[in-house]
Short mmCIF file of C-alpha atoms and ligand atoms in Angstrom, two decimals:
data_model
loop_
_atom_site.label_atom_id
_atom_site.label_comp_id
_atom_site.label_asym_id
_atom_site.label_seq_id
_atom_site.Cartn_x
_atom_site.Cartn_y
_atom_site.Cartn_z
CA UNK A 1 -35.17 7.76 29.28
CA UNK A 2 -33.36 5.04 27.35
CA UNK A 3 -30.14 6.04 25.68
CA UNK A 4 -30.35 4.30 22.30
CA UNK A 5 -27.75 3.87 19.61
CA UNK A 6 -28.69 3.49 15.94
CA UNK A 7 -26.21 2.23 13.36
CA UNK A 8 -27.31 3.92 10.15
CA UNK A 9 -27.71 2.60 6.61
CA UNK A 10 -26.01 3.91 3.48
CA UNK A 11 -28.36 6.89 3.06
CA UNK A 12 -27.32 8.57 6.32
CA UNK A 13 -29.50 11.69 6.19
CA UNK A 14 -32.61 9.71 5.23
CA UNK A 15 -31.88 7.39 8.16
CA UNK A 16 -31.63 10.33 10.58
CA UNK A 17 -34.80 11.87 9.12
CA UNK A 18 -36.66 8.61 9.65
CA UNK A 19 -35.66 8.57 13.35
CA UNK A 20 -36.50 12.28 13.72
CA UNK A 21 -40.08 11.82 12.49
CA UNK A 22 -40.67 8.28 13.80
CA UNK A 23 -39.67 9.23 17.38
CA UNK A 24 -40.91 12.81 17.94
CA UNK A 25 -40.52 12.40 21.73
CA UNK A 26 -36.88 11.40 21.31
CA UNK A 27 -33.90 13.73 21.70
CA UNK A 28 -30.77 13.47 19.57
CA UNK A 29 -27.62 13.46 21.71
CA UNK A 30 -25.01 13.02 18.98
CA UNK A 31 -24.84 12.01 15.32
CA UNK A 32 -21.73 10.51 13.77
CA UNK A 33 -20.87 9.44 10.24
CA UNK A 34 -22.73 6.13 10.48
CA UNK A 35 -24.48 6.28 13.84
CA UNK A 36 -26.93 8.35 15.87
CA UNK A 37 -27.54 8.47 19.59
CA UNK A 38 -30.97 9.37 20.97
CA UNK A 39 -32.68 9.48 24.35
CA UNK A 40 -36.04 7.75 23.97
CA UNK A 41 -38.93 7.19 26.39
CA UNK A 42 -39.08 3.49 25.41
CA UNK A 43 -36.51 0.73 25.01
CA UNK A 44 -36.31 -0.58 21.45
CA UNK A 45 -35.92 -4.17 20.31
CA UNK A 46 -35.87 -6.33 17.19
CA UNK A 47 -39.52 -5.58 16.32
CA UNK A 48 -38.86 -1.82 16.33
CA UNK A 49 -35.77 -2.27 14.20
CA UNK A 50 -37.75 -4.38 11.71
CA UNK A 51 -39.90 -1.28 11.04
CA UNK A 52 -36.93 1.05 10.40
CA UNK A 53 -35.71 1.00 6.80
CA UNK A 54 -32.69 3.21 7.46
CA UNK A 55 -31.16 1.57 10.53
CA UNK A 56 -28.90 -1.50 10.50
CA UNK A 57 -28.52 -2.10 14.23
CA UNK A 58 -30.29 -0.78 17.29
CA UNK A 59 -28.56 -0.94 20.68
CA UNK A 60 -29.18 0.12 24.27
CA UNK A 61 -26.37 2.18 25.78
CA UNK A 62 -24.89 0.55 28.90
CA UNK A 63 -22.50 3.30 29.83
CA UNK A 64 -20.92 6.50 28.62
CA UNK A 65 -17.17 6.41 29.19
CA UNK A 66 -15.35 9.75 29.17
CA UNK A 67 -11.63 9.21 28.86
CA UNK A 68 -12.05 5.96 30.81
CA UNK A 69 -11.43 2.34 30.07
CA UNK A 70 -13.83 0.72 27.62
CA UNK A 71 -12.23 -2.66 28.31
CA UNK A 72 -13.42 -2.60 31.94
CA UNK A 73 -16.99 -1.71 30.96
CA UNK A 74 -17.11 -4.56 28.44
CA UNK A 75 -15.51 -7.01 30.89
CA UNK A 76 -18.00 -6.20 33.64
CA UNK A 77 -20.96 -6.45 31.20
CA UNK A 78 -19.73 -9.90 30.15
CA UNK A 79 -19.06 -10.91 33.77
CA UNK A 80 -22.74 -10.25 34.52
CA UNK A 81 -23.69 -12.83 31.89
CA UNK A 82 -21.31 -15.45 33.31
CA UNK A 83 -23.04 -18.73 34.12
CA UNK A 84 -19.93 -20.91 34.04
CA UNK A 85 -20.41 -21.93 30.39
CA UNK A 86 -18.54 -20.29 27.54
CA UNK A 87 -20.03 -16.89 26.56
CA UNK A 88 -20.05 -16.14 22.83
CA UNK A 89 -19.76 -12.46 22.04
CA UNK A 90 -18.71 -9.96 19.43
CA UNK A 91 -17.65 -6.31 19.54
CA UNK A 92 -18.12 -3.78 16.74
CA UNK A 93 -16.70 -0.27 16.64
CA UNK A 94 -18.00 2.95 15.08
CA UNK A 95 -16.23 6.29 14.91
CA UNK A 96 -13.06 4.26 15.59
CA UNK A 97 -10.78 2.64 13.01
CA UNK A 98 -11.70 -1.04 12.63
CA UNK A 99 -8.03 -1.99 13.13
CA UNK A 100 -8.50 -1.02 16.79
CA UNK A 101 -10.67 -4.11 17.16
CA UNK A 102 -7.70 -6.47 17.38
CA UNK A 103 -6.08 -4.87 20.49
CA UNK A 104 -9.51 -4.27 22.01
CA UNK A 105 -10.68 -7.90 21.61
CA UNK A 106 -7.35 -9.39 22.70
CA UNK A 107 -7.14 -7.07 25.72
CA UNK A 108 -10.69 -7.98 26.69
CA UNK A 109 -9.97 -11.69 26.32
CA UNK A 110 -7.02 -11.35 28.72
CA UNK A 111 -9.12 -9.44 31.28
CA UNK A 112 -11.80 -12.14 31.14
CA UNK A 113 -9.20 -14.91 31.47
CA UNK A 114 -7.83 -13.26 34.61
CA UNK A 115 -11.33 -13.35 36.09
CA UNK A 116 -11.67 -16.99 34.93
CA UNK A 117 -14.64 -16.18 32.71
CA UNK A 118 -14.91 -18.63 29.82
CA UNK A 119 -15.61 -16.74 26.61
CA UNK A 120 -15.10 -16.70 22.85
CA UNK A 121 -15.31 -13.68 20.58
CA UNK A 122 -16.88 -14.52 17.23
CA UNK A 123 -15.33 -11.77 15.13
CA UNK A 124 -11.96 -13.49 15.04
CA UNK A 125 -11.32 -11.78 11.67
CA UNK A 126 -11.21 -8.53 13.68
CA UNK A 127 -13.94 -6.90 11.65
CA UNK A 128 -17.32 -5.58 12.76
CA UNK A 129 -20.02 -8.19 13.32
CA UNK A 130 -22.17 -8.93 10.26
CA UNK A 131 -25.90 -9.68 10.24
CA UNK A 132 -25.12 -13.37 9.57
CA UNK A 133 -22.70 -13.55 12.52
CA UNK A 134 -25.23 -11.88 14.78
CA UNK A 135 -27.90 -14.38 13.70
CA UNK A 136 -25.57 -17.22 14.70
CA UNK A 137 -25.37 -16.00 18.34
CA UNK A 138 -28.80 -14.39 18.76
CA UNK A 139 -30.52 -15.63 21.92
CA UNK A 140 -27.38 -17.21 23.39
CA UNK A 141 -24.60 -14.70 22.88
CA UNK A 142 -24.24 -10.92 22.73
CA UNK A 143 -22.84 -8.13 20.57
CA UNK A 144 -21.47 -4.96 22.10
CA UNK A 145 -20.93 -1.75 20.19
CA UNK A 146 -18.30 0.85 21.04
CA UNK A 147 -18.86 4.31 19.58
CA UNK A 148 -16.50 7.22 19.86
CA UNK A 149 -16.91 10.96 19.39
CA UNK A 150 -14.05 13.18 20.57
CA UNK A 151 -13.16 12.09 24.11
CA UNK A 152 -16.54 10.41 24.65
CA UNK A 153 -17.12 6.68 24.22
CA UNK A 154 -20.41 4.85 24.53
CA UNK A 155 -20.71 1.12 25.12
CA UNK A 156 -24.00 -0.39 23.99
CA UNK A 157 -25.62 -3.80 23.70
CA UNK A 158 -27.25 -4.73 20.40
CA UNK A 159 -31.00 -5.33 20.73
CA UNK A 160 -31.85 -5.82 17.06
CA UNK A 161 -30.16 -6.26 13.68
CA UNK A 162 -31.51 -5.70 10.17
CA UNK A 163 -32.87 -8.93 8.69
CA UNK A 164 -31.44 -8.82 5.16
CA UNK A 165 -33.02 -12.15 4.16
CA UNK A 166 -36.51 -10.93 5.03
CA UNK A 167 -35.99 -7.77 2.94
CA UNK A 168 -34.84 -9.68 -0.13
CA UNK A 169 -37.68 -12.17 0.22
CA UNK A 170 -40.17 -9.27 0.16
CA UNK A 171 -38.34 -7.57 -2.70
CA UNK A 172 -37.62 -10.53 -4.99
CA UNK A 173 -39.99 -13.27 -3.79
CA UNK A 174 -43.32 -11.58 -4.52
CA UNK A 175 -45.34 -12.98 -7.44
CA UNK A 176 -46.03 -9.68 -9.32
CA UNK A 177 -43.01 -7.68 -10.38
CA UNK A 178 -42.97 -5.12 -13.17
CA UNK A 179 -39.42 -4.15 -14.06
CA UNK A 180 -40.57 -1.55 -16.60
CA UNK A 181 -42.07 0.61 -13.89
CA UNK A 182 -39.19 0.26 -11.43
CA UNK A 183 -39.96 -0.95 -7.95
CA UNK A 184 -39.60 0.75 -4.65
CA UNK A 185 -37.00 -0.96 -2.39
CA UNK A 186 -38.73 -2.16 0.82
CA UNK A 187 -36.34 -0.16 3.03
CA UNK A 188 -37.17 3.10 1.23
CA UNK A 189 -40.89 2.24 1.48
CA UNK A 190 -40.49 1.92 5.27
CA UNK A 191 -38.62 5.22 5.44
CA UNK A 192 -41.36 7.04 3.48
CA UNK A 193 -43.99 5.61 5.84
CA UNK A 194 -42.04 6.61 8.94
CA UNK A 195 -41.52 10.13 7.57
CA UNK A 196 -45.30 10.66 7.74
CA UNK A 197 -44.98 10.59 11.56
CA UNK A 198 -48.46 9.05 11.89
CA UNK A 199 -49.54 5.69 13.26
CA UNK A 200 -52.92 5.41 11.46
CA UNK A 201 -54.10 4.66 7.91
CA UNK A 202 -51.74 5.48 5.05
CA UNK A 203 -52.74 5.94 1.42
CA UNK A 204 -50.36 5.27 -1.48
CA UNK A 205 -52.10 6.86 -4.50
CA UNK A 206 -49.41 5.58 -6.95
CA UNK A 207 -49.14 2.07 -5.52
CA UNK A 208 -47.90 0.12 -8.59
CA UNK A 209 -47.02 -3.39 -7.45
CA UNK A 210 -47.87 -2.48 -3.83
CA UNK A 211 -44.39 -2.44 -2.26
CA UNK A 212 -45.25 0.45 0.04
CA UNK A 213 -48.66 -1.01 0.89
CA UNK A 214 -46.99 -4.30 1.85
CA UNK A 215 -44.43 -2.58 4.10
CA UNK A 216 -47.12 -0.46 5.77
CA UNK A 217 -49.19 -3.57 6.54
CA UNK A 218 -46.13 -5.28 8.01
CA UNK A 219 -45.57 -2.23 10.22
CA UNK A 220 -49.18 -2.57 11.43
CA UNK A 221 -50.75 0.34 9.49
CA UNK A 222 -54.15 -0.08 7.85
CA UNK A 223 -53.31 0.69 4.20
CA UNK A 224 -55.00 2.00 1.09
CA UNK A 225 -53.31 1.53 -2.27
CA UNK A 226 -54.53 2.83 -5.61
CA UNK A 227 -53.16 3.14 -9.11
CA UNK A 228 -54.54 4.35 -12.41
CA UNK A 229 -53.69 1.00 -14.07
CA UNK A 230 -56.14 -1.73 -13.06
CA UNK A 231 -53.67 -4.53 -13.94
CA UNK A 232 -51.14 -3.11 -11.47
CA UNK A 233 -53.80 -2.99 -8.78
CA UNK A 234 -54.53 -6.66 -9.51
CA UNK A 235 -50.78 -7.38 -9.26
CA UNK A 236 -50.57 -5.48 -5.96
CA UNK A 237 -53.51 -7.56 -4.65
CA UNK A 238 -51.66 -10.75 -5.59
CA UNK A 239 -48.55 -9.53 -3.77
CA UNK A 240 -50.48 -8.69 -0.62
CA UNK A 241 -52.30 -12.05 -0.68
CA UNK A 242 -48.88 -13.73 -0.97
CA UNK A 243 -47.40 -11.67 1.87
CA UNK A 244 -50.25 -12.15 4.38
CA UNK A 245 -49.55 -15.77 5.40
CA UNK A 246 -45.84 -15.49 4.51
CA UNK A 247 -45.23 -12.69 7.05
CA UNK A 248 -48.28 -13.05 9.34
CA UNK A 249 -49.87 -9.74 8.27
CA UNK A 250 -53.06 -8.83 10.15
CA UNK A 251 -53.68 -5.16 9.24
CA UNK A 252 -56.42 -4.27 6.73
CA UNK A 253 -55.74 -3.28 3.11
CA UNK A 254 -57.95 -1.65 0.51
CA UNK A 255 -56.73 -1.71 -3.10
CA UNK A 256 -58.52 0.03 -5.91
CA UNK A 257 -58.07 1.40 -9.43
CA UNK A 258 -58.17 5.17 -9.15
CA UNK A 259 -56.74 8.21 -10.89
CA UNK A 260 -54.80 10.13 -8.20
CA UNK A 261 -55.75 13.45 -9.82
CA UNK A 262 -59.48 12.80 -9.24
CA UNK A 263 -61.44 13.24 -6.00
CA UNK A 264 -62.65 10.37 -3.82
CA UNK A 265 -64.10 9.70 -0.39
CA UNK A 266 -61.29 7.57 1.08
CA UNK A 267 -60.38 8.26 4.68
CA UNK A 268 -56.71 8.26 5.69
CA UNK A 269 -54.23 9.85 8.13
CA UNK A 270 -51.30 10.42 5.77
CA UNK A 271 -50.12 9.91 2.21
CA UNK A 272 -46.84 8.16 1.41
CA UNK A 273 -45.90 7.44 -2.18
CA UNK A 274 -43.29 7.13 -4.84
CA UNK A 275 -44.90 8.92 -7.75
CA UNK A 276 -44.28 8.25 -11.41
CA UNK A 277 -40.56 8.71 -12.14
CA UNK A 278 -41.06 9.18 -15.88
CA UNK A 279 -38.35 6.78 -17.07
CA UNK A 280 -36.23 3.83 -15.86
CA UNK A 281 -33.44 4.59 -13.38
CA UNK A 282 -30.66 3.43 -15.66
CA UNK A 283 -31.80 4.99 -18.96
CA UNK A 284 -29.43 7.67 -20.30
CA UNK A 285 -30.94 11.16 -20.23
CA UNK A 286 -31.67 12.77 -23.59
CA UNK A 287 -32.13 16.50 -22.89
CA UNK A 288 -34.67 16.98 -25.72
CA UNK A 289 -36.86 14.13 -24.41
CA UNK A 290 -36.32 15.07 -20.76
CA UNK A 291 -38.11 18.41 -21.18
CA UNK A 292 -41.22 16.59 -22.40
CA UNK A 293 -41.02 14.00 -19.58
CA UNK A 294 -40.63 16.73 -16.96
CA UNK A 295 -43.49 18.76 -18.33
CA UNK A 296 -45.82 15.68 -18.31
CA UNK A 297 -44.77 14.84 -14.74
CA UNK A 298 -45.22 18.47 -13.74
CA UNK A 299 -48.84 18.32 -14.91
CA UNK A 300 -49.46 15.00 -13.12
CA UNK A 301 -48.09 16.19 -9.75
CA UNK A 302 -49.73 19.58 -10.00
CA UNK A 303 -53.13 18.03 -10.71
CA UNK A 304 -52.58 15.55 -7.87
CA UNK A 305 -51.90 18.35 -5.36
CA UNK A 306 -54.67 20.57 -6.78
CA UNK A 307 -57.06 17.69 -6.13
CA UNK A 308 -55.72 17.24 -2.58
CA UNK A 309 -56.32 20.92 -1.99
CA UNK A 310 -59.87 20.67 -3.37
CA UNK A 311 -60.40 17.74 -0.95
CA UNK A 312 -59.00 19.95 1.88
CA UNK A 313 -56.41 17.29 2.69
CA UNK A 314 -54.61 18.55 5.80
CA UNK A 315 -52.68 15.29 6.37
CA UNK A 316 -48.91 14.90 5.87
CA UNK A 317 -47.95 14.04 2.29
CA UNK A 318 -44.60 12.26 1.97
CA UNK A 319 -43.65 11.85 -1.64
CA UNK A 320 -40.61 10.76 -3.64
CA UNK A 321 -40.32 12.73 -6.89
CA UNK A 322 -37.69 12.07 -9.52
CA UNK A 323 -34.53 14.02 -10.11
CA UNK A 324 -32.41 13.57 -13.21
CA UNK A 325 -28.64 13.19 -13.51
CA UNK A 326 -27.15 14.27 -16.83
CA UNK A 327 -24.11 12.64 -18.45
CA UNK A 328 -21.90 15.54 -17.22
CA UNK A 329 -23.05 14.91 -13.61
CA UNK A 330 -25.44 17.90 -13.46
CA UNK A 331 -28.57 17.18 -11.44
CA UNK A 332 -31.96 18.54 -12.37
CA UNK A 333 -34.79 18.66 -9.82
CA UNK A 334 -38.51 19.31 -10.31
CA UNK A 335 -38.03 22.91 -9.08
CA UNK A 336 -40.91 24.42 -11.04
CA UNK A 337 -43.29 21.73 -9.81
CA UNK A 338 -42.18 22.25 -6.20
CA UNK A 339 -42.85 26.00 -6.51
CA UNK A 340 -46.31 25.37 -7.95
CA UNK A 341 -47.14 22.91 -5.15
CA UNK A 342 -45.99 25.48 -2.57
CA UNK A 343 -48.04 28.19 -4.31
CA UNK A 344 -51.10 26.00 -3.71
CA UNK A 345 -50.39 26.29 0.04
CA UNK A 346 -48.54 23.01 0.68
CA UNK A 347 -45.46 23.87 2.73
CA UNK A 348 -42.45 21.58 2.91
CA UNK A 349 -41.74 20.57 6.53
CA UNK A 350 -38.22 19.98 7.94
CA UNK A 351 -36.97 16.41 7.70
CA UNK A 352 -33.86 16.74 9.85
CA UNK A 353 -33.11 17.67 13.46
CA UNK A 354 -31.07 20.81 14.24
CA UNK A 355 -28.17 18.71 15.52
CA UNK A 356 -27.39 17.77 11.93
CA UNK A 357 -25.73 20.72 10.23
CA UNK A 358 -27.48 20.20 6.91
CA UNK A 359 -27.73 22.84 4.20
CA UNK A 360 -31.10 21.56 3.06
CA UNK A 361 -33.60 20.24 5.60
CA UNK A 362 -36.53 20.15 3.20
CA UNK A 363 -35.45 17.49 0.71
CA UNK A 364 -33.48 14.27 0.86
CA UNK A 365 -32.08 12.13 -1.89
CA UNK A 366 -32.13 8.43 -2.50
CA UNK A 367 -30.09 7.27 -5.47
CA UNK A 368 -27.14 5.22 -6.57
CA UNK A 369 -24.28 7.04 -8.31
CA UNK A 370 -24.76 4.96 -11.48
CA UNK A 371 -28.44 5.90 -11.82
CA UNK A 372 -29.61 8.70 -14.10
CA UNK A 373 -32.96 8.96 -12.31
CA UNK A 374 -32.90 9.35 -8.54
CA UNK A 375 -35.60 10.01 -5.98
CA UNK A 376 -35.93 13.23 -4.00
CA UNK A 377 -38.07 12.91 -0.90
CA UNK A 378 -40.30 15.71 0.45
CA UNK A 379 -42.88 16.08 3.22
CA UNK A 380 -45.71 18.54 2.60
CA UNK A 381 -48.44 19.88 4.82
CA UNK A 382 -51.28 22.13 3.69
CA UNK A 383 -51.06 25.37 5.67
C1 LIG B 1 -42.94 4.50 -10.04
S1 LIG B 1 -44.45 3.68 -10.06
C2 LIG B 1 -44.71 3.24 -8.41
C3 LIG B 1 -44.05 1.95 -8.11
C4 LIG B 1 -44.46 1.37 -6.79
N1 LIG B 1 -43.99 2.19 -5.70
C5 LIG B 1 -43.95 -0.05 -6.70
O1 LIG B 1 -43.04 -0.31 -5.90
O2 LIG B 1 -44.43 -0.89 -7.42
C6 LIG B 1 -45.62 4.94 -10.32
C7 LIG B 1 -47.03 4.44 -10.49
O3 LIG B 1 -47.88 5.58 -10.69
C8 LIG B 1 -48.98 5.17 -11.48
N2 LIG B 1 -49.66 6.36 -12.00
C9 LIG B 1 -49.26 7.20 -12.98
N3 LIG B 1 -50.20 8.18 -13.15
C10 LIG B 1 -51.17 7.95 -12.22
C11 LIG B 1 -52.36 8.63 -11.87
N4 LIG B 1 -52.78 9.73 -12.52
N5 LIG B 1 -53.10 8.13 -10.87
C12 LIG B 1 -52.71 7.02 -10.20
N6 LIG B 1 -51.60 6.33 -10.51
C13 LIG B 1 -50.82 6.81 -11.50
C14 LIG B 1 -48.34 4.27 -12.52
O4 LIG B 1 -49.31 3.38 -13.06
C15 LIG B 1 -47.27 3.53 -11.69
O5 LIG B 1 -47.74 2.29 -11.24
#
């Protein structure tokens, strides 16, 4: 087993859920505010991290230190890399106040000097290593992570870091963008795909500009994307054609105009989608109009699931439905729709491991505080 540390993104529970369903053979050891520790049968690297939307860094644990001296563990890890030339390294801390970095880095420097090991730490601002800093030492230097929970410390070596530039290129560089419809952030698209827990073909029946299709292809899934609006399907095709050479995509894609409430003969292993959200994220809610929007969406989702039932679809369905935030902060979910979907026989499956003491394991949110429309994520399975 490989003890693996994940530094989590801003949507912590979604990040944990992604790991829970992406690595079913893994075992959670501990989960902190912005990190999770798992035992996994495989060692992860940059390529694995590139397919995780909710993780910022992935690291292999070198040692668990109970009440011992972290400095010594770091010094001996660095000593093993000593080739006589200056070693460039950085240390980041989690579950520990960042101000502790200064004494830690200076103490470590002194220990290394005593052993006559030439070294230079790159976070001389005494803050955690950023993606840009990591890029500057990748291949020649090393980042260590120190995580603390109670009396336990873990020292880990970073194996992969989120590539922010690649995400923004995919998000903002693609030729077809439709701001009216709102576009799925690539990281959330990856999370939705990983929540399916399958490695085969994924169908996005509400594909819009094809953000989820593009992410699935990059992760190596054969993908099917469809949308009721033919011009969006054409736009999605353009985006995929642009992404293929740009990111070296090899997996197969099928894109077609199709009404998701109607039957078809497509073959797939799971569904992952962001369905119609009804209105732009930033538009103020008007309660009189909201009722009409919710009732239209209710009909759309109900007909979509009725059709899946008629097709005897027994594959996982991961879907982001909207929730609405009123001016007074009250949040309104598609409760009636969820009940109707469950009445059809689609049960919501748990998204979180037991180690996380969560009140609600069946739905997760993705939203910014300033948005009036957020996304609530569910995973259904026909029972
Ligand atoms: C929120 S958008 C999806 C955006 C997409 N994830 C993206 O990043 O571009 C929802 C999409 O659902 C499509 N849609 C609405 N009703 C549909 C239906 N009955 N069948 C298929 N697609 C539908 C809309 O045309 C729209 O493109």
